[in-house]
mmCIF file of C-alpha atoms and ligand atoms in Angstrom:
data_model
loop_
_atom_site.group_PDB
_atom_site.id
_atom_site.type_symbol
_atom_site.label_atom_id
_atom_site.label_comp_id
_atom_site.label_asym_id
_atom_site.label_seq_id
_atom_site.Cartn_x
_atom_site.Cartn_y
_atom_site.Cartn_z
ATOM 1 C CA UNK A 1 72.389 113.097 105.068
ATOM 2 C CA UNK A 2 71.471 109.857 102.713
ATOM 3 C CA UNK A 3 71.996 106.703 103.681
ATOM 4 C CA UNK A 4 73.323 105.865 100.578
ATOM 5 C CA UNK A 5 76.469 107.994 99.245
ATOM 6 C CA UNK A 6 76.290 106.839 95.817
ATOM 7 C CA UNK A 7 76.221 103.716 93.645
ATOM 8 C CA UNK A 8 78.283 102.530 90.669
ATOM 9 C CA UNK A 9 77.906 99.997 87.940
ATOM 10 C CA UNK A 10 78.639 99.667 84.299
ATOM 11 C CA UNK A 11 76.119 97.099 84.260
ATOM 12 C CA UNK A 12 78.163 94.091 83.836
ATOM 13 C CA UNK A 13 77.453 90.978 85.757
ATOM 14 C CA UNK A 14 80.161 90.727 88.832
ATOM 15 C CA UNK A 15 81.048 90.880 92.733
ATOM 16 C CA UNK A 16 79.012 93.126 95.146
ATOM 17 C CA UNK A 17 81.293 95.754 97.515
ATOM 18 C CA UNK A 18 79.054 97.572 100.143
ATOM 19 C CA UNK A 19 81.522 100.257 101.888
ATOM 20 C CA UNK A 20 80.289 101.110 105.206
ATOM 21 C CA UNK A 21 81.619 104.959 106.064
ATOM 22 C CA UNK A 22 80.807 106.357 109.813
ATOM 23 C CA UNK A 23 79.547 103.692 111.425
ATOM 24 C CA UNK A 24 81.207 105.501 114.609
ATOM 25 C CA UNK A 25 80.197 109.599 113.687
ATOM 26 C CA UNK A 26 82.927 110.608 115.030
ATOM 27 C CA UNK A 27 84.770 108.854 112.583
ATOM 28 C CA UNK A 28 84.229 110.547 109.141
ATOM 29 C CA UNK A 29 87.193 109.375 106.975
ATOM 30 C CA UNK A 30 85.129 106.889 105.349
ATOM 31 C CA UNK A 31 82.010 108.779 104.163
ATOM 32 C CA UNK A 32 84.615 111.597 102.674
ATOM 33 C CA UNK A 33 86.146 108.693 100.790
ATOM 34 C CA UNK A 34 83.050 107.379 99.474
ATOM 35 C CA UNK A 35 82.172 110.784 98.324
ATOM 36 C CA UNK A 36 85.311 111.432 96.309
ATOM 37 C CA UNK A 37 85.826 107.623 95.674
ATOM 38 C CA UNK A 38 82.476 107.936 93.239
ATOM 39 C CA UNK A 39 83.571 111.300 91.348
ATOM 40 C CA UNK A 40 86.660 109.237 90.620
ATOM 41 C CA UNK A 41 85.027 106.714 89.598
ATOM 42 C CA UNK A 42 82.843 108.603 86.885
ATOM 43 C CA UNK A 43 85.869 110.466 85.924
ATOM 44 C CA UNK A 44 87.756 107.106 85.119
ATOM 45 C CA UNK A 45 84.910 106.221 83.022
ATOM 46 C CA UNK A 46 84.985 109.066 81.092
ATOM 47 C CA UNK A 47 89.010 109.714 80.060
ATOM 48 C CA UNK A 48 89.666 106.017 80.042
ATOM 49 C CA UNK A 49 87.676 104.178 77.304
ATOM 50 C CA UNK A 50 89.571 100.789 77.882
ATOM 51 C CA UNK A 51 88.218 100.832 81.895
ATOM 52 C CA UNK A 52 86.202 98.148 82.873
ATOM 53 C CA UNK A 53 84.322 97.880 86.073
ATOM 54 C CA UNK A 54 82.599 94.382 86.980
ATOM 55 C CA UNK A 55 79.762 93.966 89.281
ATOM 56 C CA UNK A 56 78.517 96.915 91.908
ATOM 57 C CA UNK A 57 80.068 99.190 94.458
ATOM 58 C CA UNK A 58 77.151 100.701 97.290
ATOM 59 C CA UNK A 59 78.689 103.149 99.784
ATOM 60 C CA UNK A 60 76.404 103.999 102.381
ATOM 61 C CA UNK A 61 76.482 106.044 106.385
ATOM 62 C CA UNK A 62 76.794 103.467 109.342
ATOM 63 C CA UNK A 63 75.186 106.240 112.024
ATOM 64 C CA UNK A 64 73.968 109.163 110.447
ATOM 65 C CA UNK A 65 72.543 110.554 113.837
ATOM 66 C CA UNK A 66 75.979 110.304 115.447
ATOM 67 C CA UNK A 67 77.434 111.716 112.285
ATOM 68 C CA UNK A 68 75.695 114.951 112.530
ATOM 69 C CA UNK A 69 76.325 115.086 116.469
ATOM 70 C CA UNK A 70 80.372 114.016 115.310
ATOM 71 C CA UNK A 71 79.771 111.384 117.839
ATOM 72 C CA UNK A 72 81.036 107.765 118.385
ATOM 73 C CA UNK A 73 76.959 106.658 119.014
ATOM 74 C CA UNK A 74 73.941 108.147 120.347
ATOM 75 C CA UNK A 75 73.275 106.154 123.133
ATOM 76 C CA UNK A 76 74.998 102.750 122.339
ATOM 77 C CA UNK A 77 77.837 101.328 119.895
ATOM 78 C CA UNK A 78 75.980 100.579 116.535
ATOM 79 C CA UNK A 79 79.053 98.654 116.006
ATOM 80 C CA UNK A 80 78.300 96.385 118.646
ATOM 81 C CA UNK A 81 74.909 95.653 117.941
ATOM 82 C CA UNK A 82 75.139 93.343 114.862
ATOM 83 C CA UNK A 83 73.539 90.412 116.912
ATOM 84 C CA UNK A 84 70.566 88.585 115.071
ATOM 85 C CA UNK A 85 68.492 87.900 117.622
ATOM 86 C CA UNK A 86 68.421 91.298 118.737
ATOM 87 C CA UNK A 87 68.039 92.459 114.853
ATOM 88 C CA UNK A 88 64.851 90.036 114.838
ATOM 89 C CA UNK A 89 63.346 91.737 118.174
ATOM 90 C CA UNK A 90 63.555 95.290 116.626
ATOM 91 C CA UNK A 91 62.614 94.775 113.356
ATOM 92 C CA UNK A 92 58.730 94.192 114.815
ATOM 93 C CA UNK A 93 59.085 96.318 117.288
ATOM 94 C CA UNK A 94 57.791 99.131 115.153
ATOM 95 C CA UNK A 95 58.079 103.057 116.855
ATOM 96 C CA UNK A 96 59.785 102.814 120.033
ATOM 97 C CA UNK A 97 63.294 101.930 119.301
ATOM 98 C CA UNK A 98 66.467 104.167 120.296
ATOM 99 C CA UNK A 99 68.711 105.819 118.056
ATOM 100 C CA UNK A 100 70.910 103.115 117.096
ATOM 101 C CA UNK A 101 68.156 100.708 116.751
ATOM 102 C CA UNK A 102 66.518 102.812 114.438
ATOM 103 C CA UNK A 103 70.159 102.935 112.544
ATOM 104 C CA UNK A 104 70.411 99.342 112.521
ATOM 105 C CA UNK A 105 66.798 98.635 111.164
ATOM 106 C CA UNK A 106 67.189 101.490 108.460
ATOM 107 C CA UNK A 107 71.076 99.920 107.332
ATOM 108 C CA UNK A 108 69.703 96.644 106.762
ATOM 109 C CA UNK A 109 66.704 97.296 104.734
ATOM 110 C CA UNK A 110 68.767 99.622 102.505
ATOM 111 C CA UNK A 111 71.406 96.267 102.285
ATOM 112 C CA UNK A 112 69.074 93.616 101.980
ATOM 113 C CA UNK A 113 67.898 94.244 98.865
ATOM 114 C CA UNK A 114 70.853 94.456 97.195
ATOM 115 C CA UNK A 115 71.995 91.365 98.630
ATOM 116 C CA UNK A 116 69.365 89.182 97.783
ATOM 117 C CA UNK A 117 69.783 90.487 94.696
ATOM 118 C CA UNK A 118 73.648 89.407 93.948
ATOM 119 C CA UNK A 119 74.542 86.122 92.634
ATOM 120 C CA UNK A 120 78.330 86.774 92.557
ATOM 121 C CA UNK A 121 80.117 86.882 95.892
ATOM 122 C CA UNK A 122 79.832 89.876 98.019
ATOM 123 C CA UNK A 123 81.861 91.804 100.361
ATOM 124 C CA UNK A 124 80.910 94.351 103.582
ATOM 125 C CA UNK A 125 84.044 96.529 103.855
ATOM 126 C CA UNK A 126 83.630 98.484 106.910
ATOM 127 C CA UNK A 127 86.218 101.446 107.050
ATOM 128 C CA UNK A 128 87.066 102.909 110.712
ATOM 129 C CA UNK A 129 89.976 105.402 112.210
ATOM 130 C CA UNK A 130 91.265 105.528 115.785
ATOM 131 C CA UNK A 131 91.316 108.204 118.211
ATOM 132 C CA UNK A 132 95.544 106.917 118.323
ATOM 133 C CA UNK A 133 98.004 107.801 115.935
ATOM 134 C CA UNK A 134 100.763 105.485 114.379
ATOM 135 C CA UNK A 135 99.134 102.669 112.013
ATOM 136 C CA UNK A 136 96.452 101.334 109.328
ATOM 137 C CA UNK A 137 95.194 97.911 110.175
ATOM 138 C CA UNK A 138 92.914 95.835 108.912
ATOM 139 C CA UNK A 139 90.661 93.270 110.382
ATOM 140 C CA UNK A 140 89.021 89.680 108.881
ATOM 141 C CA UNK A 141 86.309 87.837 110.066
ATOM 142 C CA UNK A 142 88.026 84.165 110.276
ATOM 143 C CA UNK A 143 87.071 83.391 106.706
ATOM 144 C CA UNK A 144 89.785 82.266 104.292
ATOM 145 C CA UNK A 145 88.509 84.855 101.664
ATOM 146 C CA UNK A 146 88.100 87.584 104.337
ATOM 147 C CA UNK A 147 91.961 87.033 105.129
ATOM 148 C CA UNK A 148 92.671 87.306 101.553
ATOM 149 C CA UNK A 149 91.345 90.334 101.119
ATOM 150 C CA UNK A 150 92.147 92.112 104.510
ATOM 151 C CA UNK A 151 96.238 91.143 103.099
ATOM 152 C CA UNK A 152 95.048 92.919 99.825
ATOM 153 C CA UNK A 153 94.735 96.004 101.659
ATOM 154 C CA UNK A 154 98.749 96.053 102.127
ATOM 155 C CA UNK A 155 98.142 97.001 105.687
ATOM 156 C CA UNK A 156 99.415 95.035 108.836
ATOM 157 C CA UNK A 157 96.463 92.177 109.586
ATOM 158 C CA UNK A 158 95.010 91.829 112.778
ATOM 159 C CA UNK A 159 93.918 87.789 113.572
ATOM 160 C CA UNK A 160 91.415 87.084 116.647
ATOM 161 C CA UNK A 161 89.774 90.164 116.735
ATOM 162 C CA UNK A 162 86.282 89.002 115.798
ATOM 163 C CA UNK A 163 86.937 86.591 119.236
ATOM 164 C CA UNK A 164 87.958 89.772 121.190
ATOM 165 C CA UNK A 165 84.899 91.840 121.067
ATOM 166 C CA UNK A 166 81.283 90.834 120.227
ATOM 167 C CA UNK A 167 78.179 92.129 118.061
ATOM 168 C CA UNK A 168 80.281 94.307 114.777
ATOM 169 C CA UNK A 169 79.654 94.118 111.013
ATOM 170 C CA UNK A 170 82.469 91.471 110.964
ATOM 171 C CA UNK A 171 80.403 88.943 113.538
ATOM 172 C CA UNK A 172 77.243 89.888 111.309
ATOM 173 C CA UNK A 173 78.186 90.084 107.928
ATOM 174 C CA UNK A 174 79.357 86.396 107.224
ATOM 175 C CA UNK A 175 78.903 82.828 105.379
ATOM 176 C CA UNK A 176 76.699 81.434 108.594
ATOM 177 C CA UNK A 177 74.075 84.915 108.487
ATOM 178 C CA UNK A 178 74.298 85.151 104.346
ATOM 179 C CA UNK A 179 74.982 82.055 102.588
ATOM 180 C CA UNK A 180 78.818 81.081 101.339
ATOM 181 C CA UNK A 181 78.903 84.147 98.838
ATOM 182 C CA UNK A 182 78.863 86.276 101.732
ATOM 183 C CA UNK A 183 82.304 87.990 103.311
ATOM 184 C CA UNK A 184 83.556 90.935 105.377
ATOM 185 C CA UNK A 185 86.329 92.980 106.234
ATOM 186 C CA UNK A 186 87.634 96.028 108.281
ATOM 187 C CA UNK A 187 90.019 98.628 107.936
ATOM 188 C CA UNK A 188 91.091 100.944 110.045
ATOM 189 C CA UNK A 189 92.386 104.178 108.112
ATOM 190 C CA UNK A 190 94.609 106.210 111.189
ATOM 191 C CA UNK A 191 93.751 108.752 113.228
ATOM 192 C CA UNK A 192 90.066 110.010 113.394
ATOM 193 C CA UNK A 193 90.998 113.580 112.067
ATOM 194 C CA UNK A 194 94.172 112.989 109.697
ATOM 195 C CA UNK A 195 93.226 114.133 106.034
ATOM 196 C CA UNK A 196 95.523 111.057 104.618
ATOM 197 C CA UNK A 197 93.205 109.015 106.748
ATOM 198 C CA UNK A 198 90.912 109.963 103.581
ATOM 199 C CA UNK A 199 93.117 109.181 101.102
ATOM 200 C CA UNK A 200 94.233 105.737 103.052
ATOM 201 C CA UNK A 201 90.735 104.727 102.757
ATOM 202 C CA UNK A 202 90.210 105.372 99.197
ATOM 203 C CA UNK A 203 93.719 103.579 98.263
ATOM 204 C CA UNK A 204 92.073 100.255 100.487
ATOM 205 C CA UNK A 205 88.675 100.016 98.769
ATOM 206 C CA UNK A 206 90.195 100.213 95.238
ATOM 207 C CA UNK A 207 92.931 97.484 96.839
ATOM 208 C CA UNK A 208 89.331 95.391 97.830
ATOM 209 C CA UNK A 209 87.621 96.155 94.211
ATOM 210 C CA UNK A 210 90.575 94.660 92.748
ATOM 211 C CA UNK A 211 90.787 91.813 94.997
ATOM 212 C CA UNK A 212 87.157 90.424 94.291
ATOM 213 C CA UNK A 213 87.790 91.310 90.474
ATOM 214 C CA UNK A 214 85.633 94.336 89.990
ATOM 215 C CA UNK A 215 88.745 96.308 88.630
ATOM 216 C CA UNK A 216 92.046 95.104 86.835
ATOM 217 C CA UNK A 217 95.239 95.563 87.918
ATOM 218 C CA UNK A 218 95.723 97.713 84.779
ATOM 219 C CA UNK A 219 93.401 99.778 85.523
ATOM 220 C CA UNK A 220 94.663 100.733 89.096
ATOM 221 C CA UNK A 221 97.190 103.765 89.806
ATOM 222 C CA UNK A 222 100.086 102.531 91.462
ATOM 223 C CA UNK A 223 99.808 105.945 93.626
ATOM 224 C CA UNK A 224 96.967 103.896 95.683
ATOM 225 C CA UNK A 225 98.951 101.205 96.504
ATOM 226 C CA UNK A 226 101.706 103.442 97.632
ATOM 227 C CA UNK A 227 99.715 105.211 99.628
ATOM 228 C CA UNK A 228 99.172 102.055 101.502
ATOM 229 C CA UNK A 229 102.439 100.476 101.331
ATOM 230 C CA UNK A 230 104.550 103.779 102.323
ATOM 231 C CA UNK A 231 102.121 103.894 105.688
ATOM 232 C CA UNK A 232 102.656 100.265 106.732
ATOM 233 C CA UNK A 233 106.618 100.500 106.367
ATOM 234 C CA UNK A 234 107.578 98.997 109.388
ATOM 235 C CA UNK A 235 104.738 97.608 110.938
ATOM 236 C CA UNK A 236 104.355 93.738 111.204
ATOM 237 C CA UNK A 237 102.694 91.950 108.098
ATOM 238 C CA UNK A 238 99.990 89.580 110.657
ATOM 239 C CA UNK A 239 99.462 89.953 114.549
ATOM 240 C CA UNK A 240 97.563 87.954 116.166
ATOM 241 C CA UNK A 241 95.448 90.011 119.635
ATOM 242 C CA UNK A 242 96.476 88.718 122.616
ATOM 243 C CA UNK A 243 94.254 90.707 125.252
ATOM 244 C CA UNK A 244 91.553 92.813 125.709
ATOM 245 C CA UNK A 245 90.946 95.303 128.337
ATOM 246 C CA UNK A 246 87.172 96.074 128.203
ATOM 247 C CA UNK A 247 85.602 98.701 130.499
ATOM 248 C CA UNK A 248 82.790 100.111 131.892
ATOM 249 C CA UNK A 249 81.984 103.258 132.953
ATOM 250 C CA UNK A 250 82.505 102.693 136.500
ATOM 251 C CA UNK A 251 86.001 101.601 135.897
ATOM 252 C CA UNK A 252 86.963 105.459 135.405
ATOM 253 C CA UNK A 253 89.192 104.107 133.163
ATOM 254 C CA UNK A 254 92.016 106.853 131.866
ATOM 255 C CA UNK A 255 94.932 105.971 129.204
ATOM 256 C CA UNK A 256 98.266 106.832 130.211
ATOM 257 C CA UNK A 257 99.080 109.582 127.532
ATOM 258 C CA UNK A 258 100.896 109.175 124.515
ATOM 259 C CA UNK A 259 100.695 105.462 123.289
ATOM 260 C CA UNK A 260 100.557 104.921 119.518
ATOM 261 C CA UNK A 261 98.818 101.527 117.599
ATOM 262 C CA UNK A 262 101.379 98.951 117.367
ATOM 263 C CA UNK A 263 103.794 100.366 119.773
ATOM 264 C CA UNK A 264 105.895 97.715 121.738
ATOM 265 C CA UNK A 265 105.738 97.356 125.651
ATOM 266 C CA UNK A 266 107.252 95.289 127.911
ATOM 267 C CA UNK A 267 105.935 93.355 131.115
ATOM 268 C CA UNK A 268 105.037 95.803 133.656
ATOM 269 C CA UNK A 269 104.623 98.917 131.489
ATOM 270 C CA UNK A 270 101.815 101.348 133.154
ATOM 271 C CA UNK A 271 99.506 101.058 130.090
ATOM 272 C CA UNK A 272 96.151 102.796 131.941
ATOM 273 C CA UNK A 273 94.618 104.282 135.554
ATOM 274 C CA UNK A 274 91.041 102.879 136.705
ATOM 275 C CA UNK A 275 89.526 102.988 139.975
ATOM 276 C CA UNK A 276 91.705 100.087 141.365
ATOM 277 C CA UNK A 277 94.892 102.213 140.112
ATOM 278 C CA UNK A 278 97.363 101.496 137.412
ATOM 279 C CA UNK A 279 96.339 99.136 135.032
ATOM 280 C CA UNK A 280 99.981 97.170 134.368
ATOM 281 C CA UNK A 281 101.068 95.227 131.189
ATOM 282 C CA UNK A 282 101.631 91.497 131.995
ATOM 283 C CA UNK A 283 103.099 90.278 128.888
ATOM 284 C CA UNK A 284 104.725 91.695 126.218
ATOM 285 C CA UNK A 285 103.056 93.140 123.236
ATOM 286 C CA UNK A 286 102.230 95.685 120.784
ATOM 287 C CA UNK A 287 99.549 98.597 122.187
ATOM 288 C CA UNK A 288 96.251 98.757 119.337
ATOM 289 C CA UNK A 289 93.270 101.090 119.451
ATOM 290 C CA UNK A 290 94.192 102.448 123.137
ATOM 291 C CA UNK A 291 91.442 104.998 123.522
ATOM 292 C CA UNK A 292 91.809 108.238 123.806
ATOM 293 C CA UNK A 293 88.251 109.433 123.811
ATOM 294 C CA UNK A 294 84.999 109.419 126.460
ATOM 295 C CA UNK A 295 82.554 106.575 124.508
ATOM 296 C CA UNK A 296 83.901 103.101 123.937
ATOM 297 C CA UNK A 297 84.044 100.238 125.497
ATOM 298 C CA UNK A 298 87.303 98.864 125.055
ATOM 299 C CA UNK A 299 90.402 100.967 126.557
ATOM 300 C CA UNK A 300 92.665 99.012 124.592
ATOM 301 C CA UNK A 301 93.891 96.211 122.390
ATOM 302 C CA UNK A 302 97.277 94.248 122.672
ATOM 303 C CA UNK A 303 98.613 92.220 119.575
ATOM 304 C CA UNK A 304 101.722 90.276 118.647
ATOM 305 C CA UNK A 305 103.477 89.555 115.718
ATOM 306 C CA UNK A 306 102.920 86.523 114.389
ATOM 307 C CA UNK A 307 104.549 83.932 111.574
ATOM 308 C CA UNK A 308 101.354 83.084 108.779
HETATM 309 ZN ZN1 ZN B 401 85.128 102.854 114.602
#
């Protein structure tokens, strides 16, 4: 496995998109997208003489040791490790770092370059699924132009999660770490093993190519944006998170079965079991990312709908 799926330019001056697939390996939607997302783009090229691409698109594996294992992360959350202090201590630290360490220090000196490298604005899309069913989502960093393009996505937008969990792309990827041409975003496709999930994440990184104005409108198959549109029927337009249950191992934390993202509860509702019994709802909400697998350190996210 590459680090890099593929690259595409026509070689006119424009915005940088790095896609981040897999950054959890048991979460392969994105790579597959990537993968089909360049074929498609070639393909465009070639039966469409009037289609014009602007700037770069760089698709590359988040954990490519966890990929081939099909696992969240090795031995810790590369997706909670994008702290710069602890970037600095690894990067001359040399032999002796663990898997994800060695992830981390291989992502960014694939990135950097072409960063440094980009005068135009730039944009880290990192796509991830959940282990629930029921709902696409995506996630800014608290930058106006992050917001902008999560809403481009046409998927319900989730504010406050970059204060609700520490150390991801989103926290690392930003205007403070990269300069003002820097922003990020994440989407969350579905369910881990849902084929659509595939398709989902295609439909959102054409959705973000458009938004930064490396495609036009013309250009763009309105299939995509259906794709998009039909899935978030239904589901609130903004929510803002409200509460986050994180856990630790020793919490023997289980989720009550059968709870779906952005599915309403009501004070009281028996949302989990841990070692101190049930774990009880004590406001109202909507139910996001409640995990349904071993690794993770969150057992679940609630949100509410909220006016923007
Ligand atoms: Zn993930």
């Amino acid at each position: 496995m590459d680090r890099i799926i593929g690259t595409y330019t026509t070689g006119l001056d424009g915005p940088l998109l790095i896609v981040i697939g897999g950054m959890h390996g048991n979460e392969p939607a994105g790579v597959l997208a990537l993968e089909q997302l360049f074929d498609l783009l070639e393909l465009e090229s070639e039966k469409n003489p009037a289609f014009e691409f602007r700037g770069k698109l760089i698709g590359v594996r988040g954990n490519i040791a966890a990929l081939k294992n099909k696992e969240r992360f090795i031995k810790r959350d590369l997706n909670r490790s994008w702290i710069p202090s602890h970037l600095e201590h690894i990067k001359s630290q040399g032999a002796s770092l663990d898997a994800e360490d060695k992830e981390l220090v291989e992502l960014l000196n694939c990135l950097e370059p072409f960063i440094t490298s980009s005068s135009d604005q730039i944009c880290v899309l990192d796509i991830h699924t959940t282990t629930a069913h029921g709902g696409i989502f995506s996630i800014p960093n608290g930058s106006t132009r992050s917001l902008e393009l999560a809403k481009a996505m046409h998927a319900p937008v989730v504010l406050g999660m970059i204060e609700g969990i520490k150390g991801t792309s989103l926290h690392y990827f930003n205007q403070a770490n990269w300069g003002d041409k820097m922003t990020s975003v994440v989407f969350e496709a579905g369910q881990h093993d849902e084929p659509l999930a595939v398709d989902r994440s295609i439909s959102a990184i054409i959705s973000c190519l458009r938004e930064l104005g490396c495609i036009r409108s013309s250009d763009v198959e309105s299939k995509h944006e259906a794709i998009l549109k039909t899935y978030a029927k239904g589901l609130p337009t903004i929510t803002q998170l409200i509460y986050t249950h994180s856990i630790s191992p020793d919490d023997q934390f289980v989720m009550e079965p059968g709870f779906l993202n952005f599915q309403s509860i009501e004070p009281g509702t028996v949302l989990a079991r841990d070692i101190n019994g049930p774990v009880i709802a004590q406001e109202s909400g909507m139910v996001l990312m409640p995990l349904y697998q071993k690794q993770g350190e969150d057992g679940f996210f609630l949100v509410q709908p909220v006016e923007y």
